[in-house]
Coordinates of C-alpha atoms and ligand atoms in Angstrom, one line a residue:
M19 CA 276.5 -144.1 13.2
R20 CA 275.4 -141.0 16.0
E21 CA 275.5 -137.1 14.8
S22 CA 278.1 -135.7 16.6
T23 CA 277.7 -133.1 19.2
S24 CA 278.6 -129.3 18.8
A25 CA 280.9 -129.7 21.5
Q26 CA 282.5 -132.3 19.4
I27 CA 282.4 -130.8 16.2
E28 CA 283.6 -127.1 17.5
E29 CA 287.0 -129.3 19.1
E30 CA 286.9 -131.2 16.3
A31 CA 287.5 -127.3 14.3
Q32 CA 290.0 -126.2 16.5
R33 CA 292.2 -129.1 16.2
L34 CA 291.7 -128.8 12.1
Y35 CA 292.9 -125.1 12.5
G36 CA 295.9 -126.1 14.7
L37 CA 297.1 -128.1 11.9
L38 CA 296.2 -125.9 9.1
G39 CA 295.9 -122.7 10.0
N40 CA 299.6 -122.2 8.8
V41 CA 298.7 -123.5 4.9
T42 CA 297.5 -121.3 2.0
D43 CA 294.3 -122.2 0.3
F44 CA 294.8 -122.3 -3.3
K45 CA 291.2 -121.1 -4.0
T46 CA 291.2 -118.2 -2.1
G47 CA 294.6 -117.0 -2.1
C48 CA 294.5 -116.9 2.2
K49 CA 295.7 -119.1 4.8
Y50 CA 292.9 -121.2 5.6
T51 CA 290.8 -120.1 8.8
L52 CA 288.9 -121.1 11.5
E53 CA 285.7 -120.9 9.7
H54 CA 286.9 -123.0 6.7
C55 CA 288.6 -125.8 9.5
R56 CA 284.6 -125.6 11.1
A57 CA 283.1 -126.3 7.7
A58 CA 285.3 -129.6 7.6
A59 CA 284.6 -130.4 10.9
P60 CA 281.3 -132.9 11.0
L61 CA 282.4 -134.6 7.9
T62 CA 286.2 -135.6 9.3
L63 CA 284.5 -136.7 12.5
A64 CA 282.1 -138.8 10.7
A65 CA 284.8 -140.0 8.0
N66 CA 286.7 -141.0 11.1
N67 CA 283.9 -142.6 13.0
L68 CA 283.0 -144.6 10.0
K69 CA 286.1 -145.7 8.7
K70 CA 286.4 -147.4 12.6
E71 CA 283.0 -149.0 11.8
N72 CA 283.8 -150.3 8.6
D73 CA 287.3 -151.2 8.8
A74 CA 288.3 -148.8 6.2
V75 CA 291.6 -147.2 5.8
I76 CA 292.2 -143.7 3.8
L77 CA 295.4 -143.8 1.9
A78 CA 295.8 -140.1 0.6
H79 CA 298.0 -138.9 -2.3
Y80 CA 299.4 -135.5 -1.3
Y81 CA 297.7 -133.8 -3.8
C82 CA 294.2 -133.9 -2.2
A83 CA 293.1 -131.4 -0.7
P84 CA 295.0 -131.1 3.7
E85 CA 291.7 -131.6 5.0
I86 CA 291.9 -135.0 3.4
V87 CA 295.7 -135.5 4.2
Y88 CA 295.6 -134.2 7.4
G89 CA 292.4 -134.5 8.7
V90 CA 290.9 -138.1 7.9
A91 CA 294.3 -140.3 5.8
D92 CA 295.3 -142.9 7.8
F93 CA 298.7 -143.1 5.3
K94 CA 299.5 -140.3 3.2
G95 CA 302.3 -140.4 0.6
D96 CA 303.4 -140.3 -2.9
S97 CA 302.0 -143.1 -5.6
Y98 CA 305.1 -144.9 -4.3
A99 CA 304.4 -145.2 -0.9
L100 CA 300.6 -145.8 -1.1
A101 CA 301.4 -148.4 -3.5
K102 CA 302.7 -150.3 -1.0
K103 CA 300.7 -149.3 2.1
A104 CA 297.8 -150.6 -0.2
A105 CA 299.7 -154.0 -0.4
E106 CA 300.3 -154.4 3.2
F107 CA 296.8 -153.9 4.4
D108 CA 295.4 -156.4 6.5
G109 CA 291.5 -155.0 7.3
R110 CA 288.5 -154.8 5.0
N111 CA 288.1 -151.8 2.4
I112 CA 290.7 -149.4 1.4
I113 CA 289.4 -145.8 0.2
F114 CA 292.4 -144.6 -1.9
C115 CA 292.3 -140.6 -2.3
G116 CA 294.2 -140.5 -5.8
V117 CA 293.1 -141.1 -9.1
Y118 CA 292.2 -144.3 -11.1
F119 CA 295.4 -145.6 -11.9
M120 CA 296.5 -145.4 -8.1
A121 CA 293.3 -146.9 -7.3
Q122 CA 293.8 -149.9 -9.8
T123 CA 297.2 -150.7 -8.2
A124 CA 296.1 -151.0 -4.9
K125 CA 293.3 -153.5 -6.2
I126 CA 295.9 -155.2 -8.1
V127 CA 298.5 -155.5 -5.2
N128 CA 295.8 -156.3 -2.6
P129 CA 292.7 -158.4 -4.7
N130 CA 290.5 -159.5 -1.7
K131 CA 290.5 -155.9 -0.1
R132 CA 286.8 -153.7 -1.3
V133 CA 288.8 -150.9 -3.0
Y134 CA 287.2 -147.6 -3.6
L135 CA 288.3 -144.2 -5.4
P136 CA 285.4 -141.8 -4.2
P137 CA 285.6 -140.0 -7.2
I138 CA 285.1 -143.5 -9.3
S139 CA 286.1 -142.1 -12.5
A140 CA 289.1 -139.5 -11.8
G141 CA 291.3 -139.9 -14.5
C142 CA 295.0 -138.8 -15.2
S143 CA 296.2 -137.2 -18.9
L144 CA 299.2 -139.4 -18.3
A145 CA 297.2 -142.4 -17.7
D146 CA 294.8 -141.6 -20.5
G147 CA 298.2 -141.0 -22.8
I148 CA 298.6 -144.5 -23.7
D149 CA 296.2 -147.6 -24.5
A150 CA 297.2 -151.3 -24.1
E151 CA 296.8 -151.8 -28.4
T152 CA 299.6 -148.9 -29.0
V153 CA 301.5 -150.6 -26.6
S154 CA 300.8 -154.5 -28.5
E155 CA 302.1 -152.7 -31.5
L156 CA 305.0 -150.8 -29.9
K157 CA 306.0 -154.7 -28.9
N158 CA 305.9 -156.0 -31.8
K159 CA 307.9 -153.6 -33.5
Y160 CA 310.9 -153.0 -31.3
P161 CA 311.5 -156.6 -29.6
A162 CA 314.9 -156.1 -28.3
A163 CA 313.4 -153.2 -25.9
A164 CA 312.5 -153.6 -22.2
F165 CA 309.2 -152.0 -21.9
V166 CA 308.9 -149.7 -18.8
C167 CA 305.6 -147.8 -17.8
Y168 CA 305.5 -145.4 -15.5
I169 CA 303.1 -145.9 -12.6
N170 CA 300.7 -143.7 -14.3
S171 CA 299.5 -146.0 -16.8
T172 CA 296.3 -148.0 -17.0
A173 CA 296.1 -152.1 -15.7
E174 CA 295.5 -152.8 -19.1
V175 CA 299.1 -150.9 -20.3
K176 CA 301.2 -152.3 -17.4
A177 CA 299.9 -155.9 -17.8
L178 CA 302.0 -155.4 -20.8
C179 CA 305.2 -154.0 -19.5
D180 CA 308.1 -155.2 -18.0
V181 CA 308.4 -153.2 -15.0
C182 CA 306.5 -150.1 -13.7
V183 CA 307.8 -147.3 -12.2
T184 CA 307.7 -143.7 -10.2
S185 CA 309.5 -140.5 -9.9
S186 CA 311.2 -141.9 -7.1
N187 CA 312.9 -145.0 -8.4
V188 CA 312.6 -144.4 -12.4
Y189 CA 316.4 -143.6 -12.8
D190 CA 317.8 -146.3 -10.3
I191 CA 315.8 -149.1 -12.1
T192 CA 316.3 -147.9 -16.0
A193 CA 319.9 -147.8 -15.5
A194 CA 319.6 -151.1 -13.5
L195 CA 317.3 -152.7 -16.5
P196 CA 320.0 -155.3 -18.8
N197 CA 318.1 -154.1 -22.1
R198 CA 320.2 -151.2 -24.0
Q199 CA 317.4 -150.6 -25.7
I200 CA 314.1 -149.1 -23.2
V201 CA 310.8 -148.0 -24.6
F202 CA 309.0 -145.5 -21.9
I203 CA 305.8 -144.5 -21.4
P204 CA 303.6 -142.6 -20.9
D205 CA 305.4 -139.7 -20.2
L206 CA 306.9 -137.8 -22.9
F207 CA 309.0 -135.1 -20.6
M208 CA 309.8 -137.8 -17.6
A209 CA 311.1 -139.8 -20.7
D210 CA 313.5 -136.4 -21.4
N211 CA 314.5 -136.4 -18.2
I212 CA 315.7 -140.5 -17.9
R213 CA 318.2 -139.6 -21.1
A214 CA 319.2 -136.5 -19.6
E215 CA 320.0 -138.3 -16.0
L216 CA 321.3 -141.4 -17.3
K217 CA 323.5 -139.4 -19.7
K218 CA 324.8 -137.5 -16.3
R219 CA 325.3 -141.2 -14.9
G220 CA 327.2 -142.6 -17.8
V221 CA 324.2 -145.2 -18.4
D222 CA 324.4 -145.8 -22.1
K223 CA 320.9 -146.6 -22.8
E224 CA 318.7 -145.6 -26.1
I225 CA 315.1 -144.5 -24.4
L226 CA 312.2 -144.5 -26.7
S227 CA 309.4 -142.4 -25.6
F228 CA 305.5 -142.6 -26.6
G229 CA 302.5 -141.2 -24.9
A230 CA 301.4 -138.0 -23.4
T231 CA 302.3 -135.3 -20.5
C232 CA 300.7 -134.3 -17.4
C233 CA 298.8 -131.8 -18.0
V234 CA 299.8 -130.3 -14.6
H235 CA 303.0 -130.5 -14.9
D236 CA 303.6 -129.6 -18.3
K237 CA 302.7 -126.1 -18.1
Y238 CA 305.9 -125.0 -16.4
T239 CA 308.5 -122.6 -17.6
V240 CA 311.7 -121.5 -18.1
R241 CA 309.8 -117.8 -17.6
D242 CA 308.7 -118.9 -14.2
V243 CA 312.0 -120.1 -13.4
E244 CA 313.4 -117.0 -14.2
E245 CA 310.9 -114.3 -12.6
L246 CA 311.4 -116.2 -9.2
R247 CA 314.8 -115.7 -9.0
A248 CA 314.2 -112.5 -10.1
A249 CA 311.8 -111.9 -7.0
H250 CA 313.3 -113.8 -4.8
P251 CA 317.2 -114.3 -5.6
L252 CA 317.5 -116.2 -2.2
V253 CA 315.0 -118.5 -3.3
K254 CA 315.7 -122.2 -4.2
I255 CA 313.2 -124.0 -7.2
I256 CA 311.8 -127.5 -7.1
S257 CA 310.4 -129.5 -9.2
H258 CA 308.7 -132.5 -11.0
P259 CA 310.5 -134.3 -13.2
E260 CA 307.0 -134.6 -14.9
C261 CA 308.0 -131.0 -16.2
P262 CA 309.8 -129.8 -19.4
L263 CA 313.3 -131.0 -19.3
A264 CA 314.5 -127.0 -19.5
V265 CA 312.5 -126.2 -16.2
C266 CA 313.8 -129.6 -14.3
E267 CA 317.4 -128.4 -15.5
I268 CA 317.7 -125.2 -14.0
S269 CA 315.9 -126.0 -11.1
D270 CA 318.0 -126.2 -7.9
Y271 CA 316.4 -129.9 -7.5
C272 CA 314.3 -131.8 -9.2
G273 CA 312.5 -134.9 -7.9
S274 CA 309.5 -137.5 -6.7
T275 CA 306.8 -135.8 -4.3
S276 CA 308.8 -137.5 -1.5
G277 CA 312.6 -136.4 -2.8
M278 CA 310.7 -132.7 -2.8
L279 CA 309.9 -133.3 0.9
D280 CA 313.1 -134.8 2.2
Y281 CA 315.4 -131.5 -0.2
V282 CA 313.5 -129.0 2.3
K283 CA 313.7 -131.1 5.2
K284 CA 317.5 -131.2 5.0
S285 CA 318.0 -128.0 3.6
D286 CA 318.8 -124.9 5.2
A287 CA 317.5 -122.3 3.1
K288 CA 314.6 -120.5 4.2
E289 CA 312.6 -120.1 0.7
F290 CA 311.6 -122.8 -1.7
A291 CA 309.5 -122.2 -4.8
V292 CA 307.5 -125.5 -5.5
L293 CA 307.1 -126.4 -9.3
S294 CA 304.6 -129.1 -8.9
E295 CA 300.2 -129.4 -7.7
D296 CA 299.2 -127.1 -5.1
G297 CA 299.0 -130.1 -2.4
I298 CA 302.9 -130.7 -2.4
V299 CA 303.0 -126.8 -1.3
N300 CA 300.4 -127.3 1.7
S301 CA 302.4 -130.1 2.6
L302 CA 305.4 -128.8 2.4
E303 CA 303.9 -125.3 4.2
L304 CA 302.7 -128.2 7.1
E305 CA 305.8 -130.2 7.7
N306 CA 308.4 -126.9 7.6
P307 CA 306.5 -123.8 9.7
S308 CA 309.7 -121.8 9.5
K309 CA 310.6 -122.1 6.0
K310 CA 308.3 -119.7 3.4
F311 CA 307.0 -121.0 0.0
Y312 CA 306.8 -119.8 -3.0
A313 CA 304.5 -121.0 -5.4
V314 CA 303.6 -120.8 -9.3
S315 CA 299.6 -122.4 -8.6
R316 CA 299.1 -125.6 -10.2
A317 CA 296.3 -127.8 -9.1
C318 CA 295.4 -130.9 -10.5
A319 CA 291.6 -131.1 -11.3
Q320 CA 290.8 -134.7 -10.8
M321 CA 292.8 -135.1 -7.8
K322 CA 290.9 -132.2 -6.6
R323 CA 287.9 -134.3 -7.1
N324 CA 288.5 -135.9 -3.9
T325 CA 286.5 -134.6 -0.8
L326 CA 285.8 -135.0 2.6
N327 CA 282.0 -135.5 1.2
N328 CA 282.3 -138.3 -1.5
I329 CA 284.7 -139.6 1.3
V330 CA 281.9 -139.8 3.9
G331 CA 279.6 -140.9 1.0
V332 CA 281.7 -144.1 0.6
L333 CA 282.1 -145.1 3.6
K334 CA 278.0 -144.6 4.9
N335 CA 277.2 -146.9 1.2
I336 CA 280.3 -149.1 1.7
D337 CA 278.1 -152.4 0.7
T338 CA 276.8 -150.6 -2.4
A339 CA 279.6 -147.7 -3.2
P340 CA 281.0 -148.5 -6.7
Q341 CA 284.5 -150.4 -6.1
V342 CA 287.1 -150.5 -8.4
E343 CA 287.6 -153.5 -10.6
V344 CA 290.5 -155.3 -12.8
S345 CA 289.9 -158.5 -14.4
C346 CA 291.6 -161.4 -13.0
D347 CA 293.8 -161.7 -15.8
T348 CA 295.1 -158.3 -16.4
A349 CA 295.5 -158.0 -12.5
Q350 CA 297.8 -161.0 -12.7
K351 CA 300.1 -159.1 -15.4
A352 CA 300.3 -155.9 -14.8
R353 CA 300.9 -157.7 -10.5
K354 CA 304.0 -158.8 -12.4
C355 CA 304.6 -155.7 -13.8
I356 CA 304.9 -153.5 -10.7
D357 CA 306.1 -156.8 -8.7
N358 CA 309.1 -156.2 -10.4
M359 CA 309.3 -152.8 -9.2
F360 CA 309.4 -153.2 -5.9
K361 CA 311.8 -155.8 -6.1
M362 CA 314.4 -154.0 -8.5
A363 CA 313.3 -150.9 -6.0
G364 CA 313.8 -152.5 -3.0
K365 CA 317.7 -153.5 -4.1
K366 CA 319.2 -150.2 -3.7
Ligands
13P231 P1 304.3 -138.8 -7.2 O1 304.9 -140.4 -7.9 O2 305.6 -138.2 -7.2 O3 303.3 -139.5 -6.7 O4 303.7 -138.6 -8.7 C1 302.1 -138.8 -9.2 C2 301.4 -137.7 -9.7 O5 300.7 -138.4 -10.2 C3 302.7 -136.4 -9.7 O6 301.5 -136.0 -10.9
SF4_232 FE1 297.9 -137.0 -13.6 FE2 299.7 -134.9 -13.9 FE3 297.2 -135.3 -12.2 FE4 299.5 -136.0 -11.6 S1 299.2 -134.0 -11.7 S2 297.2 -136.8 -11.3 S3 300.3 -136.9 -13.8 S4 297.3 -135.3 -14.1

């Protein structure tokens, strides 16, 4: 690959600054600077050139840094949209900027592609929160239950479940299942939110939950909401269903990452406080320049392990970089679980 000239780097820095100048860098609390963009420019240029040379697509979750999401990604999205994009990809290499369970899902839905996660060991407190052995024991204990896993789970766990869900379809899918008893894993807080939402919809289900919580969203409190409302009386509070139920219940909107983007876009309000990962705040700032955002800043440390440097590193060494692998048997079973989600989510 040819090195970029200084004129090309400056042009790229200006392009990035034009995009990111209104976005908060939560490491400093200040807006992105031209200097920041100048530092990123050689790497975004390299990544954008190398991905073409390598027949690669870059998929990025909204929680990655904005220079990735808006600087090099071909597609940005929440976990559902990215799983769909991965399934449709026709080229050779998928560079998945996210965490391990997301890249595993990409490999499962498109097994003939080479899938890379730039920080290959980036994990998730939810996916780590329950293992296949525990799920097998639960299946023996609750033979009449439907087993529903959040997409934030390992391939081995998905292989044992009937259907997986994301935050964008969890309520519709759990409501539509024929079983009255549902074992939902591994997000304990999302399970609380499912119980509350299905009750509101008049749907009679018994939701049993096992697993863990998201180490980013589980930190938000009712006090955060009260303080934000006291400081900004006109603010609309938006939260993700991985937050505690008490927080979601008093939010103006609680929903998936794509749901939050839609809510803000359509709302006439001018001020929002976001109880979710910093990356979604950045996307909201970027896509709604006339609206103001307050954040109780929380970063997912695992998502932030995706960097322009490790993306370029993978692209430069595409034949030797470690790939995401899922054993054939596990992948086939997990695929059924994911396909059931695609089918049920598509029925809406
Ligand atoms: P989304 O399904 O909204 O992308 O959420 C994934 C996630 O990891 C949230 O913490
Ligand atoms: Fe996992 Fe939470 Fe990070 Fe999402 S924000 S990837 S659920 S640890």
